[in-house]
């Protein structure tokens, strides 16, 4: 099992989410974060004063998948995330030791996504 952790532009999230859903990866987490990459700060004007912003807003997308699914998910993120301009983001792949579904106590790869077709139309929570 691997966790894919991606820092992407806000605009990229919806097309990525839709394709992941189609491919059978409905389960993910996002957070709104701020970060910096290689570039120096961006100079903006605030109330007439020049202010340098070192942090840019990004969406952090976390998705845990079976090893054999990593490439499909990464490809989806790269394809929809790339504009070609600086700041498109970055994708990391991390090892995951174990996963448990709290409702049933099941564990392992089977609890990660809904690729067996067991996706719920609209699940509470
Ligand atoms: N090594 C890193 N560790 C943790 N977060 C990172 C790292 N690199 C990038 N990020 C996150 O990804 C965001 C986007 O990074 P960014 O795309 O600017 O990377 P970059 O290396 O500067 O590439 P580019 O030259 O295309 O801008 C950052 O704002 C930060 O939130
Ligand atoms: Mg950058």
Coordinates of N, CA and C and ligand atoms in Angstrom, one line a residue:
X1 N 0.8 -1.2 0.0 CA 0.0 0.0 0.0 C 0.9 1.2 0.0
X2 N 0.4 2.3 -0.7 CA 1.1 3.5 -0.8 C 0.2 4.7 -0.6
X3 N 0.7 5.8 0.0 CA 0.0 7.0 0.1 C 0.5 8.0 -1.0
X4 N -0.3 8.5 -1.8 CA 0.1 9.5 -2.8 C -0.3 10.8 -2.2
X5 N 0.7 11.7 -2.0 CA 0.5 13.0 -1.4 C 0.8 14.0 -2.5
X6 N -0.2 14.8 -2.9 CA 0.1 15.7 -4.0 C -0.2 17.1 -3.6
X7 N 0.6 18.0 -4.0 CA 0.4 19.5 -3.7 C 0.1 20.1 -5.1
X8 N -1.2 20.5 -5.3 CA -1.6 20.9 -6.6 C -2.3 22.2 -6.6
X9 N -2.6 22.8 -7.7 CA -3.4 24.0 -7.8 C -4.9 23.7 -7.5
X10 N -5.6 24.7 -6.9 CA -7.0 24.5 -6.6 C -7.8 24.1 -7.9
X11 N -7.5 24.7 -9.0 CA -8.3 24.5 -10.2 C -8.1 23.0 -10.7
X12 N -7.0 22.4 -10.3 CA -6.7 21.1 -10.9 C -7.5 20.0 -10.1
X13 N -8.0 20.3 -8.9 CA -8.6 19.3 -8.1 C -9.8 18.6 -8.7
X14 N -10.8 19.5 -9.2 CA -12.0 18.9 -9.7 C -11.8 17.9 -10.8
X15 N -11.1 18.3 -11.9 CA -10.8 17.3 -12.9 C -10.1 16.0 -12.4
X16 N -9.2 16.2 -11.5 CA -8.5 15.0 -10.9 C -9.5 14.2 -10.2
X17 N -10.4 14.8 -9.4 CA -11.3 14.0 -8.6 C -12.3 13.2 -9.5
X18 N -12.8 13.9 -10.6 CA -13.7 13.2 -11.5 C -13.1 12.0 -12.1
X19 N -11.8 12.2 -12.6 CA -11.2 11.0 -13.2 C -10.9 9.9 -12.3
X20 N -10.4 10.3 -11.0 CA -10.2 9.2 -10.0 C -11.4 8.4 -9.7
X21 N -12.6 9.2 -9.7 CA -13.9 8.5 -9.4 C -14.2 7.5 -10.5
X22 N -14.0 8.0 -11.8 CA -14.3 7.1 -12.9 C -13.4 5.9 -12.9
X23 N -12.1 6.0 -12.5 CA -11.2 4.9 -12.5 C -11.4 4.0 -11.3
X24 N -12.3 4.4 -10.3 CA -12.5 3.5 -9.2 C -11.7 3.9 -7.9
X25 N -11.4 5.2 -7.8 CA -10.7 5.7 -6.6 C -11.5 6.8 -6.0
X26 N -12.6 6.5 -5.4 CA -13.4 7.6 -4.8 C -12.9 8.1 -3.5
X27 N -12.0 7.4 -2.8 CA -11.7 7.7 -1.4 C -10.4 8.5 -1.4
X28 N -10.5 9.7 -0.9 CA -9.4 10.6 -0.8 C -9.6 11.7 0.3
X29 N -8.6 12.4 0.6 CA -8.7 13.5 1.6 C -8.0 14.8 0.9
X30 N -8.6 15.9 1.1 CA -7.9 17.1 0.7 C -7.8 18.1 1.9
X31 N -6.8 18.9 1.9 CA -6.7 20.1 2.8 C -6.2 21.3 2.0
X32 N -6.6 22.4 2.5 CA -6.1 23.6 1.9 C -4.9 24.0 2.7
X33 N -3.8 24.1 2.0 CA -2.5 24.4 2.7 C -1.8 25.5 2.0
X34 N -0.7 25.9 2.6 CA 0.2 26.9 2.0 C 1.6 26.4 2.0
X35 N 2.3 26.7 0.9 CA 3.7 26.1 0.8 C 4.5 27.0 -0.1
X36 N 5.8 26.6 -0.1 CA 6.7 27.3 -1.0 C 7.5 26.2 -1.8
X37 N 7.8 26.6 -3.0 CA 8.7 25.7 -3.9 C 10.0 26.4 -4.1
X38 N 10.5 26.3 -5.3 CA 11.9 26.8 -5.5 C 11.9 28.3 -5.7
X39 N 10.8 28.9 -6.1 CA 10.8 30.3 -6.5 C 10.9 31.2 -5.2
X40 N 11.5 32.3 -5.4 CA 11.5 33.3 -4.4 C 10.1 33.9 -4.3
X41 N 9.9 34.7 -3.2 CA 8.5 35.2 -3.0 C 7.9 36.0 -4.2
X42 N 6.6 36.1 -4.2 CA 5.9 36.9 -5.2 C 5.6 38.2 -4.6
X43 N 6.0 39.3 -5.3 CA 5.8 40.7 -4.7 C 4.4 41.1 -5.1
X44 N 3.6 41.5 -4.1 CA 2.3 42.1 -4.3 C 2.2 43.4 -3.6
X45 N 1.2 44.2 -4.1 CA 0.9 45.5 -3.4 C -0.3 45.4 -2.5
X46 N -0.1 45.8 -1.3 CA -1.1 45.7 -0.3 C -1.2 47.1 0.4
X47 N -2.4 47.8 0.2 CA -2.6 49.2 0.7 C -1.4 50.1 0.3
X48 N -1.0 49.9 -0.9 CA 0.1 50.8 -1.4 C 1.5 50.4 -1.1
X49 N 1.6 49.4 -0.2 CA 2.9 48.9 0.2 C 3.3 47.6 -0.6
X50 N 4.6 47.5 -0.9 CA 5.0 46.3 -1.6 C 5.2 45.2 -0.6
X51 N 4.6 44.1 -0.7 CA 4.7 43.0 0.2 C 5.2 41.7 -0.5
X52 N 6.1 41.0 0.1 CA 6.6 39.8 -0.6 C 5.9 38.6 0.1
X53 N 5.2 37.8 -0.7 CA 4.6 36.6 -0.2 C 5.4 35.4 -0.5
X54 N 5.9 34.7 0.5 CA 6.7 33.5 0.3 C 5.8 32.2 0.2
X55 N 4.6 32.3 0.7 CA 3.8 31.1 0.7 C 2.7 31.3 -0.3
X56 N 2.4 30.2 -1.0 CA 1.3 30.2 -2.0 C 0.2 29.1 -1.6
X57 N -1.0 29.4 -1.8 CA -2.1 28.5 -1.4 C -2.1 27.3 -2.4
X58 N -2.2 26.1 -1.8 CA -2.3 24.9 -2.7 C -3.3 23.9 -2.1
X59 N -3.7 23.0 -2.8 CA -4.5 21.9 -2.3 C -3.6 20.7 -2.1
X60 N -3.7 20.1 -0.9 CA -3.0 18.9 -0.6 C -4.0 17.7 -0.8
X61 N -3.6 16.8 -1.6 CA -4.5 15.7 -1.9 C -3.8 14.4 -1.4
X62 N -4.5 13.6 -0.6 CA -4.0 12.4 -0.1 C -4.9 11.2 -0.5
X63 N -4.2 10.2 -1.0 CA -5.0 9.1 -1.5 C -4.2 7.8 -1.3
X64 N -4.7 6.9 -0.5 CA -4.0 5.6 -0.3 C -4.5 4.5 -1.2
X65 N -3.6 3.9 -1.9 CA -4.0 2.9 -2.9 C -3.1 1.7 -2.8
X66 N -3.5 0.6 -3.5 CA -2.7 -0.6 -3.6 C -1.5 -0.3 -4.5
X67 N -0.4 -1.0 -4.2 CA 0.8 -0.7 -5.0 C 0.6 -0.7 -6.5
X68 N -0.2 -1.6 -7.0 CA -0.4 -1.7 -8.4 C -1.3 -0.6 -9.0
X69 N -1.8 0.2 -8.1 CA -2.7 1.3 -8.6 C -2.0 2.7 -8.5
X70 N -0.7 2.7 -8.0 CA 0.0 4.0 -7.9 C 0.1 4.7 -9.2
X71 N 0.6 4.0 -10.2 CA 0.9 4.7 -11.5 C -0.4 5.3 -12.1
X72 N -1.5 4.6 -12.0 CA -2.7 5.2 -12.6 C -3.1 6.5 -11.9
X73 N -3.0 6.5 -10.6 CA -3.4 7.7 -9.8 C -2.4 8.8 -10.1
X74 N -1.1 8.5 -10.1 CA -0.1 9.6 -10.3 C -0.3 10.1 -11.7
X75 N -0.5 9.3 -12.7 CA -0.7 9.7 -14.1 C -1.9 10.7 -14.2
X76 N -3.0 10.4 -13.5 CA -4.2 11.3 -13.5 C -3.8 12.6 -12.9
X77 N -3.1 12.6 -11.8 CA -2.7 13.9 -11.1 C -1.8 14.7 -12.1
X78 N -0.9 14.0 -12.7 CA 0.1 14.8 -13.5 C -0.6 15.3 -14.7
X79 N -1.5 14.5 -15.3 CA -2.2 15.0 -16.6 C -3.0 16.2 -16.4
X80 N -3.8 16.2 -15.3 CA -4.7 17.3 -15.0 C -4.1 18.5 -14.3
X81 N -2.9 18.2 -13.6 CA -2.3 19.2 -12.8 C -1.3 20.1 -13.6
X82 N -0.9 19.7 -14.8 CA 0.1 20.4 -15.5 C -0.4 21.5 -16.3
X83 N 0.1 22.7 -16.0 CA -0.2 23.9 -16.9 C 1.1 24.3 -17.6
X84 N 2.2 23.8 -17.1 CA 3.5 24.2 -17.7 C 4.1 25.4 -17.0
X85 N 3.3 26.1 -16.1 CA 3.9 27.3 -15.4 C 4.5 26.8 -14.1
X86 N 5.4 27.6 -13.6 CA 6.0 27.3 -12.3 C 4.8 27.3 -11.2
X87 N 5.0 26.4 -10.2 CA 4.0 26.2 -9.2 C 2.9 25.2 -9.5
X88 N 3.1 24.4 -10.5 CA 2.1 23.3 -10.8 C 2.0 22.3 -9.7
X89 N 3.1 22.2 -8.9 CA 3.0 21.3 -7.7 C 3.9 20.2 -7.7
X90 N 3.7 19.2 -6.9 CA 4.6 18.1 -6.7 C 3.8 16.9 -6.2
X91 N 4.3 15.7 -6.5 CA 3.6 14.5 -6.0 C 4.6 13.6 -5.3
X92 N 4.2 13.1 -4.1 CA 5.1 12.2 -3.4 C 4.4 10.9 -3.2
X93 N 5.2 9.8 -3.1 CA 4.6 8.5 -2.9 C 5.3 7.9 -1.7
X94 N 4.4 7.6 -0.7 CA 4.9 7.1 0.7 C 4.5 5.7 0.9
X95 N 5.3 4.9 1.6 CA 4.8 3.6 2.0 C 3.8 3.7 3.2
X96 N 2.8 2.8 3.1 CA 1.8 2.7 4.2 C 1.8 1.3 4.8
X97 N 1.9 1.2 6.1 CA 2.0 -0.1 6.7 C 0.7 -0.9 6.8
X98 N -0.4 -0.3 7.1 CA -1.6 -1.0 7.3 C -2.8 -0.1 7.2
X99 N -4.0 -0.6 6.8 CA -5.2 0.2 6.8 C -6.4 -0.6 7.4
X100 N -7.2 0.1 8.1 CA -8.4 -0.6 8.7 C -9.6 0.2 8.4
X101 N -10.7 -0.5 8.1 CA -12.0 0.1 8.0 C -12.7 0.1 9.4
X102 N -13.0 1.2 9.9 CA -13.4 1.3 11.3 C -14.7 0.6 11.5
X103 N -15.7 0.7 10.5 CA -17.0 0.2 10.6 C -17.0 -1.3 10.8
X104 N -16.1 -2.0 10.1 CA -16.1 -3.5 10.1 C -14.9 -4.2 10.8
X105 N -13.9 -3.4 10.9 CA -12.6 -4.0 11.5 C -11.8 -4.7 10.4
X106 N -12.3 -4.7 9.2 CA -11.5 -5.3 8.1 C -10.2 -4.5 7.9
X107 N -9.2 -5.2 7.3 CA -7.9 -4.5 7.1 C -7.3 -5.0 5.8
X108 N -6.3 -4.3 5.4 CA -5.6 -4.6 4.2 C -6.1 -3.8 2.9
X109 N -5.5 -4.2 1.8 CA -5.8 -3.5 0.5 C -7.3 -3.3 0.2
X110 N -8.0 -4.3 0.6 CA -9.5 -4.3 0.2 C -10.2 -3.1 0.8
X111 N -9.7 -2.5 1.9 CA -10.5 -1.4 2.5 C -10.2 -0.1 1.9
X112 N -9.2 -0.1 1.0 CA -8.7 1.2 0.5 C -9.7 2.0 -0.4
X113 N -10.2 1.3 -1.4 CA -11.0 2.0 -2.4 C -12.2 1.3 -2.7
X114 N -12.9 1.5 -3.8 CA -14.1 0.8 -4.1 C -14.1 0.2 -5.5
X115 N -12.9 -0.4 -5.8 CA -12.7 -0.9 -7.1 C -13.5 -2.2 -7.4
X116 N -14.0 -2.8 -6.3 CA -14.8 -4.0 -6.5 C -16.3 -3.7 -6.9
X117 N -16.5 -2.4 -7.1 CA -17.9 -2.0 -7.5 C -18.8 -1.7 -6.3
X118 N -18.2 -1.8 -5.1 CA -19.1 -1.6 -3.9 C -19.2 -0.1 -3.5
X119 N -19.0 0.8 -4.5 CA -19.2 2.2 -4.1 C -20.6 2.5 -3.8
X120 N -20.8 3.4 -2.8 CA -22.1 3.8 -2.4 C -22.6 5.0 -3.2
X121 N -23.8 5.0 -3.5 CA -24.4 6.1 -4.3 C -24.1 7.4 -3.6
X122 N -24.5 7.4 -2.3 CA -24.3 8.6 -1.5 C -24.3 8.2 -0.1
X123 N -23.1 8.1 0.5 CA -23.0 7.5 1.8 C -23.0 8.7 2.8
X124 N -23.7 8.5 3.9 CA -23.6 9.6 5.0 C -22.2 9.6 5.5
X125 N -21.7 10.8 5.8 CA -20.3 10.9 6.3 C -19.3 10.6 5.2
Ligands
LIG1 N1 10.1 19.2 -1.2 C1 8.8 19.5 -0.8 N2 8.4 19.2 0.4 C2 7.1 19.5 0.8 N3 6.3 20.2 0.0 C3 6.7 20.6 -1.2 C4 8.0 20.3 -1.7 N4 8.1 20.8 -2.9 C5 7.0 21.4 -3.2 N5 6.1 21.3 -2.2 C6 4.8 21.9 -2.1 O1 4.3 22.0 -3.4 C7 3.9 23.3 -3.7 C8 4.2 23.6 -5.2 O2 5.6 23.4 -5.4 P1 6.1 23.9 -6.8 O3 5.3 23.4 -7.9 O4 6.3 25.4 -6.8 O5 7.6 23.2 -6.8 P2 8.9 23.6 -7.6 O6 9.9 22.6 -7.2 O7 9.2 25.1 -7.2 O8 8.5 23.5 -9.1 P3 8.2 24.6 -10.2 O9 9.6 25.1 -10.6 O10 7.4 23.9 -11.3 O11 7.4 25.7 -9.5 C9 4.7 24.1 -2.7 O12 4.0 25.4 -2.5 C10 4.7 23.3 -1.5 O13 3.4 23.4 -0.9
LIG2 MG1 7.7 26.5 -7.7

